Coordinates of N, CA and C in Angstrom, one line a residue:
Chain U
X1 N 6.6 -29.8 34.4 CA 7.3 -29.0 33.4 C 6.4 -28.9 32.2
X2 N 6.8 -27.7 31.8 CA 5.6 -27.3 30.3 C 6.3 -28.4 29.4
X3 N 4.8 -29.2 28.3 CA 5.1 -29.5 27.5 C 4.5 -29.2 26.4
X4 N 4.7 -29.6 25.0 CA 4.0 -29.3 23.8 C 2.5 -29.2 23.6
X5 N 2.1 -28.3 23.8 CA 0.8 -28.5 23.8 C 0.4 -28.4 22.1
X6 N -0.8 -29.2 21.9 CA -1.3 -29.3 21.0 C -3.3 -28.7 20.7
X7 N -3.8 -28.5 19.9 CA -5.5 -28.4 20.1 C -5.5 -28.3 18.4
X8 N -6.8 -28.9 18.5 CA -7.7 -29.5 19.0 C -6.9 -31.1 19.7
X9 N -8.1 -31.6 20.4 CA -7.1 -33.0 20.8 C -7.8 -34.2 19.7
X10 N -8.9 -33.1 19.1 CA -9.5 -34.5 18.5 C -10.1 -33.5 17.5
X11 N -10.4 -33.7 16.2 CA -11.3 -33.2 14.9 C -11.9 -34.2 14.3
X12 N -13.6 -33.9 14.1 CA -14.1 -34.9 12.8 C -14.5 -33.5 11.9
X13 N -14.0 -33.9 10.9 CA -14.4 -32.5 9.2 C -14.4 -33.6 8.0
X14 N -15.6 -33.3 7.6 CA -16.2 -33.3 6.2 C -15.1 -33.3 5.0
X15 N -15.3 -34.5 4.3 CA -14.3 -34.4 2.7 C -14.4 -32.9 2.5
X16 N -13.4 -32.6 1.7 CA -13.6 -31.4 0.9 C -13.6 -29.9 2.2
X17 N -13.7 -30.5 3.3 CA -13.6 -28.8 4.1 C -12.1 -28.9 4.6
X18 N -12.5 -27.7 4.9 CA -10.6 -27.0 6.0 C -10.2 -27.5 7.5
X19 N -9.1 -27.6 7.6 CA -8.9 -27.6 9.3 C -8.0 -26.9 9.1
X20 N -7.7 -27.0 10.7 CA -6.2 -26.2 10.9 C -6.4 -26.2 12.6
X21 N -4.5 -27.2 12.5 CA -3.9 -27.3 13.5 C -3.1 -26.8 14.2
X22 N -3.5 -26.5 15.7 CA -2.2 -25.6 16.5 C -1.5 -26.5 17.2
X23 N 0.1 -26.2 17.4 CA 0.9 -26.5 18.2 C 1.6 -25.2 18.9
X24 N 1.6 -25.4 20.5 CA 2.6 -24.4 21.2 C 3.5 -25.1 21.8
X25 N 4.9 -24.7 21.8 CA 6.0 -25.4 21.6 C 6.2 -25.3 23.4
X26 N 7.3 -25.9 23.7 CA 7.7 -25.8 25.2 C 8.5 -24.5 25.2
X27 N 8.5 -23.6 26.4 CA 8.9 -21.9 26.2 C 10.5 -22.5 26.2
X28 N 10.7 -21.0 25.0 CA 12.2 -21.1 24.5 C 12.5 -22.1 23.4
X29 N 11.6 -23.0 23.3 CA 11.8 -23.7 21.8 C 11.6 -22.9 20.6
X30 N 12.9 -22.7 19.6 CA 12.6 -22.3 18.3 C 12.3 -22.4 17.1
X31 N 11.9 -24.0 17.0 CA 12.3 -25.3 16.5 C 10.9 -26.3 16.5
X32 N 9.8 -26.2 15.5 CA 8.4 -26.7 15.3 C 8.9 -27.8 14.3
X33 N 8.7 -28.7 14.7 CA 8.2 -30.2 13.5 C 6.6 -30.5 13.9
X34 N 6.4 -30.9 12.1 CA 5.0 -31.9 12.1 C 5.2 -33.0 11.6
X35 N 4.2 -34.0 11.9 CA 4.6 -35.1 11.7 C 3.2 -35.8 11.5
X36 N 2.6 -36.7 10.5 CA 1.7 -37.6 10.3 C 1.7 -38.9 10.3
X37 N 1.0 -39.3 11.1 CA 1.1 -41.1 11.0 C -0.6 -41.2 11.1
X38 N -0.3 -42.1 10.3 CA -1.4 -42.8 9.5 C -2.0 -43.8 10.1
X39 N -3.0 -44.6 10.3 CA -3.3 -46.0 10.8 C -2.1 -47.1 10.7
X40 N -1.6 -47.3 12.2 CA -0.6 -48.5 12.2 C 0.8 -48.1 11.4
X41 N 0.6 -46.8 10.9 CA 2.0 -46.6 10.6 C 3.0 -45.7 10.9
X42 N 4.0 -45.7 10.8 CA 4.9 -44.9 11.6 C 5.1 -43.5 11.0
X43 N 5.6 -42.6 12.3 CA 5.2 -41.3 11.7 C 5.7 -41.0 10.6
X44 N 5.5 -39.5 9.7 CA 6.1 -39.1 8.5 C 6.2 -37.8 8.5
X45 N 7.4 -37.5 8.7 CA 7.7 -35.7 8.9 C 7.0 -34.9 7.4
X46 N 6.6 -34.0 8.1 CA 5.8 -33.0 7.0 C 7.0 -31.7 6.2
X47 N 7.2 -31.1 7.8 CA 7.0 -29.8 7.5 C 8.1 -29.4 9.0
X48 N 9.0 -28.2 8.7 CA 9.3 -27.8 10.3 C 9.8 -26.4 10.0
X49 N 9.9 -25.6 11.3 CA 10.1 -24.1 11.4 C 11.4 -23.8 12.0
X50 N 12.3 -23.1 11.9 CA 13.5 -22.8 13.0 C 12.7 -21.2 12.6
X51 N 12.5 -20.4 14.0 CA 12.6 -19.3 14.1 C 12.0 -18.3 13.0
X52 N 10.8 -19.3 12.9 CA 9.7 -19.0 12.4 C 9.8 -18.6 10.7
X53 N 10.8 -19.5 10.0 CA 10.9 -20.0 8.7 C 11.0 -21.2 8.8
X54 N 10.5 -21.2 7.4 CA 10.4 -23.1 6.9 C 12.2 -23.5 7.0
X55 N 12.4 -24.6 7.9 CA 13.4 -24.8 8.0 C 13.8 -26.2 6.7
X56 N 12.7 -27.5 6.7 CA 12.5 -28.6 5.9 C 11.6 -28.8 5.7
X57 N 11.6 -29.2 4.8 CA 10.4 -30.0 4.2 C 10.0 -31.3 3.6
X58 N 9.3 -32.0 4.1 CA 8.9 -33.7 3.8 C 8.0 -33.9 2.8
X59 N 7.4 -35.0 3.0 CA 6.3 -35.3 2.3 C 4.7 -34.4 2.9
X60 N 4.6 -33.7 2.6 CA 3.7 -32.8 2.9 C 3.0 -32.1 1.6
X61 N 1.5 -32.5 1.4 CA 0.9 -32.3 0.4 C 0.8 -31.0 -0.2
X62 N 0.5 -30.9 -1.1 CA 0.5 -29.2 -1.6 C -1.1 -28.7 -1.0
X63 N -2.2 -29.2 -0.7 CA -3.1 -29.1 0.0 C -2.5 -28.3 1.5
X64 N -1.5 -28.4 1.9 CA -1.4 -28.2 3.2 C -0.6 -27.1 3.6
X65 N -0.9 -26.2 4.3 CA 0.4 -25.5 4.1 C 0.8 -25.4 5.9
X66 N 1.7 -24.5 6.2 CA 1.7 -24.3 7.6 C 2.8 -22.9 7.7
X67 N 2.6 -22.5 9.0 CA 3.5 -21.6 9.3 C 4.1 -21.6 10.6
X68 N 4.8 -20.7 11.4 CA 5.2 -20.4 12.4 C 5.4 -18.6 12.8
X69 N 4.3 -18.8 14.2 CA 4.2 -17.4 14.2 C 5.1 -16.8 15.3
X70 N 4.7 -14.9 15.8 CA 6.3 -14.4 16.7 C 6.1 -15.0 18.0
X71 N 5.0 -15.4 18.1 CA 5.3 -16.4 19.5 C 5.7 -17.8 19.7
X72 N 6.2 -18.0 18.4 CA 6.9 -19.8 18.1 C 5.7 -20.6 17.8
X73 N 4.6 -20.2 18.1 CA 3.1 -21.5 17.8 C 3.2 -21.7 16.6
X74 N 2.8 -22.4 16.1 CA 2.4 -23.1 15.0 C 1.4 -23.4 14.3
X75 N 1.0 -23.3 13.3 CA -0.3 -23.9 12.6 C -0.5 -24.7 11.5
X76 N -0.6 -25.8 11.2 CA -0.9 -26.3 10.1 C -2.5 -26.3 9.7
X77 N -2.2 -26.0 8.5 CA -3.5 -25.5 7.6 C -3.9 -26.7 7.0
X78 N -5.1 -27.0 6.3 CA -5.3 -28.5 5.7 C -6.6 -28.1 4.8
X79 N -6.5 -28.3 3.6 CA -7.6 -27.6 3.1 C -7.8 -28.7 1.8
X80 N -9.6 -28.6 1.2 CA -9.5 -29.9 0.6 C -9.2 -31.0 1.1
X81 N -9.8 -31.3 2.3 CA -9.6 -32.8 3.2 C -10.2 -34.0 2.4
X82 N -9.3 -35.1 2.5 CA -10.0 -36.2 1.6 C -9.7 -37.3 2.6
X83 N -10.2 -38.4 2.5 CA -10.3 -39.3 3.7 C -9.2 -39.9 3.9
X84 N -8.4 -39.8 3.2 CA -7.0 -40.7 3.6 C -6.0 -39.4 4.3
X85 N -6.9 -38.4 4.7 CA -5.7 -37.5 5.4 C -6.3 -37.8 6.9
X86 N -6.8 -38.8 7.3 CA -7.3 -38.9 8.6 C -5.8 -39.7 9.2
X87 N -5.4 -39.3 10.1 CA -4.4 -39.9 11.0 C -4.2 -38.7 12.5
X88 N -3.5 -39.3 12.8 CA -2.4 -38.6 14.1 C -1.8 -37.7 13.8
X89 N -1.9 -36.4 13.7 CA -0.9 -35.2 13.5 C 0.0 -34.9 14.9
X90 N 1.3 -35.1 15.0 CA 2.0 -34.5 16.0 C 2.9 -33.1 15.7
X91 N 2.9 -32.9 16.5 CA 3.6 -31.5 17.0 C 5.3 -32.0 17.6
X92 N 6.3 -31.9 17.3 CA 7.6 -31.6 18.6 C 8.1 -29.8 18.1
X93 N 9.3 -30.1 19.3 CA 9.4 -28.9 19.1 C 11.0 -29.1 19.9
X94 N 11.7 -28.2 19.6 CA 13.0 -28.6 20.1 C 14.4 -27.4 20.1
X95 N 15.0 -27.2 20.6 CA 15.9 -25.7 20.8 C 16.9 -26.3 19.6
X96 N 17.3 -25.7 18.7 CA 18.3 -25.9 18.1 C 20.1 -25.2 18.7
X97 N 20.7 -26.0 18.7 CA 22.0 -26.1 19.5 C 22.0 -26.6 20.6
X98 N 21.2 -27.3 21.1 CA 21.0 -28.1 22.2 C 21.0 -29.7 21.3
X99 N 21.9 -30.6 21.8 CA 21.6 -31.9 20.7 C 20.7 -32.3 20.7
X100 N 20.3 -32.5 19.6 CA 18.9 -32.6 19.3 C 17.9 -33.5 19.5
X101 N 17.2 -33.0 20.7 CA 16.2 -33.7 20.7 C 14.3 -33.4 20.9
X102 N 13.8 -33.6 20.3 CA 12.7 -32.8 19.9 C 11.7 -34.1 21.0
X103 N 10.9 -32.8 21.5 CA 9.4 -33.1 22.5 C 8.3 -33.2 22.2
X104 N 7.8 -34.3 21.6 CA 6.4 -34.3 21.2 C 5.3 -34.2 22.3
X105 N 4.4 -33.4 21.2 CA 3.0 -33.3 21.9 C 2.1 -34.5 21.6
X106 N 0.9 -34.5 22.3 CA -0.4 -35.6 21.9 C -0.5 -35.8 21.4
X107 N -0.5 -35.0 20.5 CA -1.0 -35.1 19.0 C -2.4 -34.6 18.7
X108 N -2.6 -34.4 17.7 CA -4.2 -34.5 17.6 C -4.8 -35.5 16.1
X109 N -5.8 -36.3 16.5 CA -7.0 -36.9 16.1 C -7.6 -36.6 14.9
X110 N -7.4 -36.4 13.4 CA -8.5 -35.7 12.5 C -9.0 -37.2 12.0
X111 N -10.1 -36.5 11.9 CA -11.1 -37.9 11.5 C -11.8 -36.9 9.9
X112 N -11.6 -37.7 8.7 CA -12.2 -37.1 7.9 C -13.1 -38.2 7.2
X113 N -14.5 -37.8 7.3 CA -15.3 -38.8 7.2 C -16.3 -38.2 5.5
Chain N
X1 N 20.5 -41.5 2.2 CA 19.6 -40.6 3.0 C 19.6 -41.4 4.3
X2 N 19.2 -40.8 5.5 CA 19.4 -41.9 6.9 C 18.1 -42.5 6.5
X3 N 18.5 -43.6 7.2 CA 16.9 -44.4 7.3 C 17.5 -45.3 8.7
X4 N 16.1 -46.1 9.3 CA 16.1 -46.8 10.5 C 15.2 -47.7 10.0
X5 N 15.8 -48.9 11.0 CA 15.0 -50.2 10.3 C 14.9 -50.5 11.6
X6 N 13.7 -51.7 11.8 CA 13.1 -52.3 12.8 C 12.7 -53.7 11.9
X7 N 13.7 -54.9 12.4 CA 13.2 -56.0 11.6 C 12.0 -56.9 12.0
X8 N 11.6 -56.2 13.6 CA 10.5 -57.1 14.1 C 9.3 -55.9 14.1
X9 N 8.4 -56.0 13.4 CA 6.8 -55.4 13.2 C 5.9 -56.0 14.6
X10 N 6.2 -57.3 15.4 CA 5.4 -57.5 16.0 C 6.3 -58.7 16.8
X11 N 6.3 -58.6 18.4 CA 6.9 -59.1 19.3 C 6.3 -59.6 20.6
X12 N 5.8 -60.8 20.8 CA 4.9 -61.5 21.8 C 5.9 -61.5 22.7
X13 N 5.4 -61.8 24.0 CA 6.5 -62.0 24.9 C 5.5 -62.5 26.2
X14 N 6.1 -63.2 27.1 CA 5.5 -63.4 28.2 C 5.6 -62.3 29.3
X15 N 4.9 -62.2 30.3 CA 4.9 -61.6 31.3 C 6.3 -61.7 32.4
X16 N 7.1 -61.0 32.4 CA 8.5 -61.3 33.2 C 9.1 -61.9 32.5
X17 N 9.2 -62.0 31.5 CA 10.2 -62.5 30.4 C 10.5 -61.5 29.7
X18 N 12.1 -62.0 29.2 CA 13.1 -60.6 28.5 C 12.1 -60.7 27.7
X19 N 12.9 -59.0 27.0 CA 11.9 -58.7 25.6 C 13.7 -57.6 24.9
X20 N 13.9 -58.1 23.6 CA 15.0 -57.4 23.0 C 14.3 -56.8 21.9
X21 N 14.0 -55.3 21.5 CA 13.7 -54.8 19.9 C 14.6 -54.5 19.4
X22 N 14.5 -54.9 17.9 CA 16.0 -54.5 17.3 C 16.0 -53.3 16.7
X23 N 17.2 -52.9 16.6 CA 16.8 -51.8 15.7 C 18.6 -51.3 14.7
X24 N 18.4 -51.1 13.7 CA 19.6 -50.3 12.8 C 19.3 -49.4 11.9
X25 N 20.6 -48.9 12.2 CA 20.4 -47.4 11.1 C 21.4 -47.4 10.2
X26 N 21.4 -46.7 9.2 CA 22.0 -46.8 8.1 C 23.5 -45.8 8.6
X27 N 24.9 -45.9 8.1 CA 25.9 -46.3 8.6 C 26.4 -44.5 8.1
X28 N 26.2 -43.8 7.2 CA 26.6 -42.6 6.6 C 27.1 -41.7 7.3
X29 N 26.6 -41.2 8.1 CA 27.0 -40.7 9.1 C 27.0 -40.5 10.7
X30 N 27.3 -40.2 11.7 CA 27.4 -40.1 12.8 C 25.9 -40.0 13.3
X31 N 25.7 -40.4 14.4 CA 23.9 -40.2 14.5 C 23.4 -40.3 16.1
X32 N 22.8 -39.5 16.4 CA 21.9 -39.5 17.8 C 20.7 -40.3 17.2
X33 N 20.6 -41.5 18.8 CA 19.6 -42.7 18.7 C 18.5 -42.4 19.6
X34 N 17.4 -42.6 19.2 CA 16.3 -42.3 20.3 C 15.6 -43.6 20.4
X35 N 14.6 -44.2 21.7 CA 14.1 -45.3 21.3 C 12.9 -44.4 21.8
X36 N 11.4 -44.1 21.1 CA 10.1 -43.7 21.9 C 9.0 -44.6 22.0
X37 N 8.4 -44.9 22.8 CA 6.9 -45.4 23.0 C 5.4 -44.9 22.4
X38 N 5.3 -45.4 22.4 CA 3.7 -45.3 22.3 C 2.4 -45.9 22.6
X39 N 2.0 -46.0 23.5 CA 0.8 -46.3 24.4 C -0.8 -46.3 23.1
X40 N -1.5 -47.4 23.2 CA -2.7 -47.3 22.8 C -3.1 -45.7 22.7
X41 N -3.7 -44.7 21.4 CA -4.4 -43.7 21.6 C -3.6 -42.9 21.9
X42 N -2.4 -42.4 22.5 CA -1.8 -41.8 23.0 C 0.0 -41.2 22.5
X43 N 0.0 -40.0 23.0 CA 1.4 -39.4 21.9 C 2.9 -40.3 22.2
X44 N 3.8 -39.8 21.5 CA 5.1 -40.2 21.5 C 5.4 -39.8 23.3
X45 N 6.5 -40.6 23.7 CA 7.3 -40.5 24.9 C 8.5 -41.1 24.9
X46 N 9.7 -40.4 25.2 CA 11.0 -40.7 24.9 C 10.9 -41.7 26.1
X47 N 11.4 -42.8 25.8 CA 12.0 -43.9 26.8 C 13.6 -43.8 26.7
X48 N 14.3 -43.3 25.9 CA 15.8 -43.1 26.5 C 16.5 -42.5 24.6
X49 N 18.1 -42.4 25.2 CA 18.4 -41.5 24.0 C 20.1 -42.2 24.3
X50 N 21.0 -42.0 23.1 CA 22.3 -42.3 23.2 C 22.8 -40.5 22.2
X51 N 23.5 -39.8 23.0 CA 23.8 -38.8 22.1 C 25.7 -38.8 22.0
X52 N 26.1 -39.5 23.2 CA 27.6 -39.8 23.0 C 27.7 -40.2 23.9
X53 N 29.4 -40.8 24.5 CA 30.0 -41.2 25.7 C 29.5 -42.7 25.7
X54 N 29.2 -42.9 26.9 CA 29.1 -44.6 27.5 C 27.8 -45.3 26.4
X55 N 28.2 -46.5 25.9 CA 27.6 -46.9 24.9 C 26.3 -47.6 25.1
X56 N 26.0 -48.0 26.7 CA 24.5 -48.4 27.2 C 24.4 -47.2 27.9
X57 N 22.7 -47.2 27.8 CA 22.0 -46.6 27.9 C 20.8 -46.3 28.5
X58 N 20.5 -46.1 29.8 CA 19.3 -46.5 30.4 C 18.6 -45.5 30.1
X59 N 17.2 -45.7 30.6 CA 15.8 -44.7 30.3 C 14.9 -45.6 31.4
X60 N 13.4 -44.9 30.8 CA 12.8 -45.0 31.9 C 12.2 -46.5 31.9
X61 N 11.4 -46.7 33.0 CA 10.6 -48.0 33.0 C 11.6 -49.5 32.9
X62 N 13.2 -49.1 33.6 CA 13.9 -50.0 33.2 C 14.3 -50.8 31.9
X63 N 13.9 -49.9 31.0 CA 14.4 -50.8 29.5 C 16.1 -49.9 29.6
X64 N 16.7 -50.2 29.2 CA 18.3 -49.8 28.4 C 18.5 -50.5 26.8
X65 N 19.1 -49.8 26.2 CA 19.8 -50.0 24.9 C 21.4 -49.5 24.8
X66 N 21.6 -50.3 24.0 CA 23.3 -50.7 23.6 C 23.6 -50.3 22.5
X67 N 24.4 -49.3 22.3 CA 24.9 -48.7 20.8 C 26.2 -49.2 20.4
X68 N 26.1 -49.8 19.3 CA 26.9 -50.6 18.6 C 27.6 -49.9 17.4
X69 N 28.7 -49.5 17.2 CA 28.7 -48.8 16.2 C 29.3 -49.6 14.8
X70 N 30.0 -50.8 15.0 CA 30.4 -51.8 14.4 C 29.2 -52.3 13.6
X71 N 28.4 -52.5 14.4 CA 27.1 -53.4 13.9 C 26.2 -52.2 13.4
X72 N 26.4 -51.2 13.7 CA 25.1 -49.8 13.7 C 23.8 -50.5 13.9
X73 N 23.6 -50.9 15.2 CA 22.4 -51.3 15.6 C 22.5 -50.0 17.4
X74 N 20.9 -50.4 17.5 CA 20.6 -49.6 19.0 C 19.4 -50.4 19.3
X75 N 19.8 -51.7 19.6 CA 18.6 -52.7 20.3 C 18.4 -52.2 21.6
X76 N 16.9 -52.6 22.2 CA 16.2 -51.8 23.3 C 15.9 -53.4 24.3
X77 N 16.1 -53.2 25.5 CA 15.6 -54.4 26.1 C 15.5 -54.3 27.2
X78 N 14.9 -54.9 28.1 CA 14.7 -55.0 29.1 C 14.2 -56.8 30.2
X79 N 15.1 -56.9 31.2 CA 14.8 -57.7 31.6 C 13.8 -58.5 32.1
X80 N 12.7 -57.8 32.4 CA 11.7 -58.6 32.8 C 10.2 -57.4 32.4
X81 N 9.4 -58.4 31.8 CA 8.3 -56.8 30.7 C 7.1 -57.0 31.9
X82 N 6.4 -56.4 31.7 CA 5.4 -55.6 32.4 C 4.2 -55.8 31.4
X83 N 2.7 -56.2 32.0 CA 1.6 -56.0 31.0 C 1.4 -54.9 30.7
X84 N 1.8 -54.0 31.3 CA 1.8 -52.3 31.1 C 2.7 -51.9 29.6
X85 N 4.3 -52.9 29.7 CA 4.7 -52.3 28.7 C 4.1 -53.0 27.1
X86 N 2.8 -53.1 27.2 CA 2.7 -53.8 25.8 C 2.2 -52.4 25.3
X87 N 2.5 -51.6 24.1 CA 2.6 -50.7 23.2 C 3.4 -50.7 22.1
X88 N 3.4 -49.8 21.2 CA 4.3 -49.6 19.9 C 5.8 -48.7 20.3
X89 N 6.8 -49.5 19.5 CA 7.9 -48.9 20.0 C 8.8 -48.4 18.9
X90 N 9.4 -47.1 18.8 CA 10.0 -46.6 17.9 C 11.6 -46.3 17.8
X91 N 11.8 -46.8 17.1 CA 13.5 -46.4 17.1 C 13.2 -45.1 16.2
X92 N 14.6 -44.3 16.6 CA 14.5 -43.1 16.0 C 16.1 -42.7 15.6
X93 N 16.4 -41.4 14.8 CA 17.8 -41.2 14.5 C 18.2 -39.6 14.0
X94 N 18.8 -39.2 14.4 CA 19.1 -37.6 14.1 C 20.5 -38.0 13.2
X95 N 20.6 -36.8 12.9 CA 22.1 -37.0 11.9 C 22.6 -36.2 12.4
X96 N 21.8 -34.5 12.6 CA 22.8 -33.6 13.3 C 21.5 -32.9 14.5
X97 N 22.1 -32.4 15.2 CA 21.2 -31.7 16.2 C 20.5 -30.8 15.7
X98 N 20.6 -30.3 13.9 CA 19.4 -29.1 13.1 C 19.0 -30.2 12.5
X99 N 18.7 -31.5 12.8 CA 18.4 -32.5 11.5 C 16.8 -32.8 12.1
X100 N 15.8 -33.2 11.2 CA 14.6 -33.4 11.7 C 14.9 -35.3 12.6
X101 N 13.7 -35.7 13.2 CA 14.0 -36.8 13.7 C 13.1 -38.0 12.5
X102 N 13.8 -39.2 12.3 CA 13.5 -39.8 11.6 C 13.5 -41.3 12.1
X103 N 12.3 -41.9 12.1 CA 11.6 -43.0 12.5 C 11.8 -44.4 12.0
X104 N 12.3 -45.1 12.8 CA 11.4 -46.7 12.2 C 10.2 -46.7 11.7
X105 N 10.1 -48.2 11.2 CA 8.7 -48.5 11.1 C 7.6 -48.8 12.5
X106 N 8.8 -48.9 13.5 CA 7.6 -49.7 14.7 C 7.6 -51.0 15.2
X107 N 7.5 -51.0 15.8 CA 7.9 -52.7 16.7 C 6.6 -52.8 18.1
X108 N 5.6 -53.7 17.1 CA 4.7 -53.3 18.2 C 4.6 -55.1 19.7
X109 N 5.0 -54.3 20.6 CA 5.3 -55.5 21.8 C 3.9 -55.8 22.2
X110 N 3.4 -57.1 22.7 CA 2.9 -57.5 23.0 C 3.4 -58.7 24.5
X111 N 3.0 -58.1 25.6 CA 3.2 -58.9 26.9 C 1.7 -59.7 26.9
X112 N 1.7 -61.0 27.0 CA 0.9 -62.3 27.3 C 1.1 -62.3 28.8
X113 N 0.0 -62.5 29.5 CA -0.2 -62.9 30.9 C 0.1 -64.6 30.8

């Protein structure tokens, strides 16, 4: 079965430059969460989409922004990288009116050195 | 606001010996329980879910969890552990099926040969 796909699976970027994260959701999902976990800590929702508006919003830096585009993918943007934004970025993604339960991807890896 | 608590950060256990993680959520409202894993390096994976009806709960790899609604706990266990299952384990908690999912801190298992 399709699942969340995520890319890059891994990033190393420079203090002070850009990244930007894709997630593609599992087909028919409307429904994008991000999520950051840090070294040893547990995740920390950012940011999420229903139907390609910002549905919530977490602790998610003003540095960062994200969207959701007409094909449900996803992008988080990251700009002004400083070393403590190095963690685990995940992706789920989930049908809303279905009880709710959201599919995480890999994740991906930013290393900011 | 929901929150989920994990009172054990770190859980030794022998090899084929039970292993119980606890876990509680805050009592406010009605709540879907998730328990997920996490493997060295590697993304989230639902190990099992309570969304209503029968109050245990099986998932995969033979763990089950018991939903308590008296106690509002959703401890995870399983009878006999596996060196395989030593990983980080997450309780989780929805409030409503549009609600983002929200995390423990983590309960990380450790099986001893």
């Amino acid at each position: 079965a399709a699942g969340v796909i995520q890319s890059p699976r891994h990033l190393i970027k420079e203090k002070r430059e850009t990244a930007t994260l894709k997630c593609y959701p599992i087909p028919r999902h409307d429904t994008v969460y991000w999520y950051q976990q840090g070294p040893g800590q547990d995740p920390q929702f950012l940011i999420s989409f229903y139907e390609k508006m910002q549905s919530d919003k977490g602790s998610i830096p003003d540095r960062f922004s994200a969207q959701q585009f007409s094909d449900y993918h996803s992008e988080l943007n990251m700009s002004s990288l400083e070393l403590g934004d190095s963690a685990l970025y995940f992706c789920a993604s989930s049908f809303r009116g279905r009880l709710g339960e959201a599919f995480f991807g890999q994740g991906t890896r930013l290393t900011v050195v | 606001a929901q929150s989920v608590t994990q009172l054990d950060s770190q859980v030794p256990v022998f090899e084929e010996a039970p292993v119980e993680l606890r876990c509680n959520y805050s009592s406010s409202v009605s709540v879907y329980l998730f328990w997920y894993v996490q493997y060295p390096n590697q993304g989230l994976q639902l190990l099992l879910k309570y969304l209503s009806g029968s109050t245990l709960v099986k998932g995969i790899n033979g763990f089950e969890a018991e939903f308590n609604k008296s106690q509002t706990s959703f401890h995870l266990r399983k009878p006999s552990v596996h060196i395989s299952d030593t990983a980080e384990y997450f309780c989780a908690a929805l409030k409503t099926s549009y609600d983002k999912v929200i995390f423990g801190p983590g309960t990380s298992l450790s099986v001893i040969p």
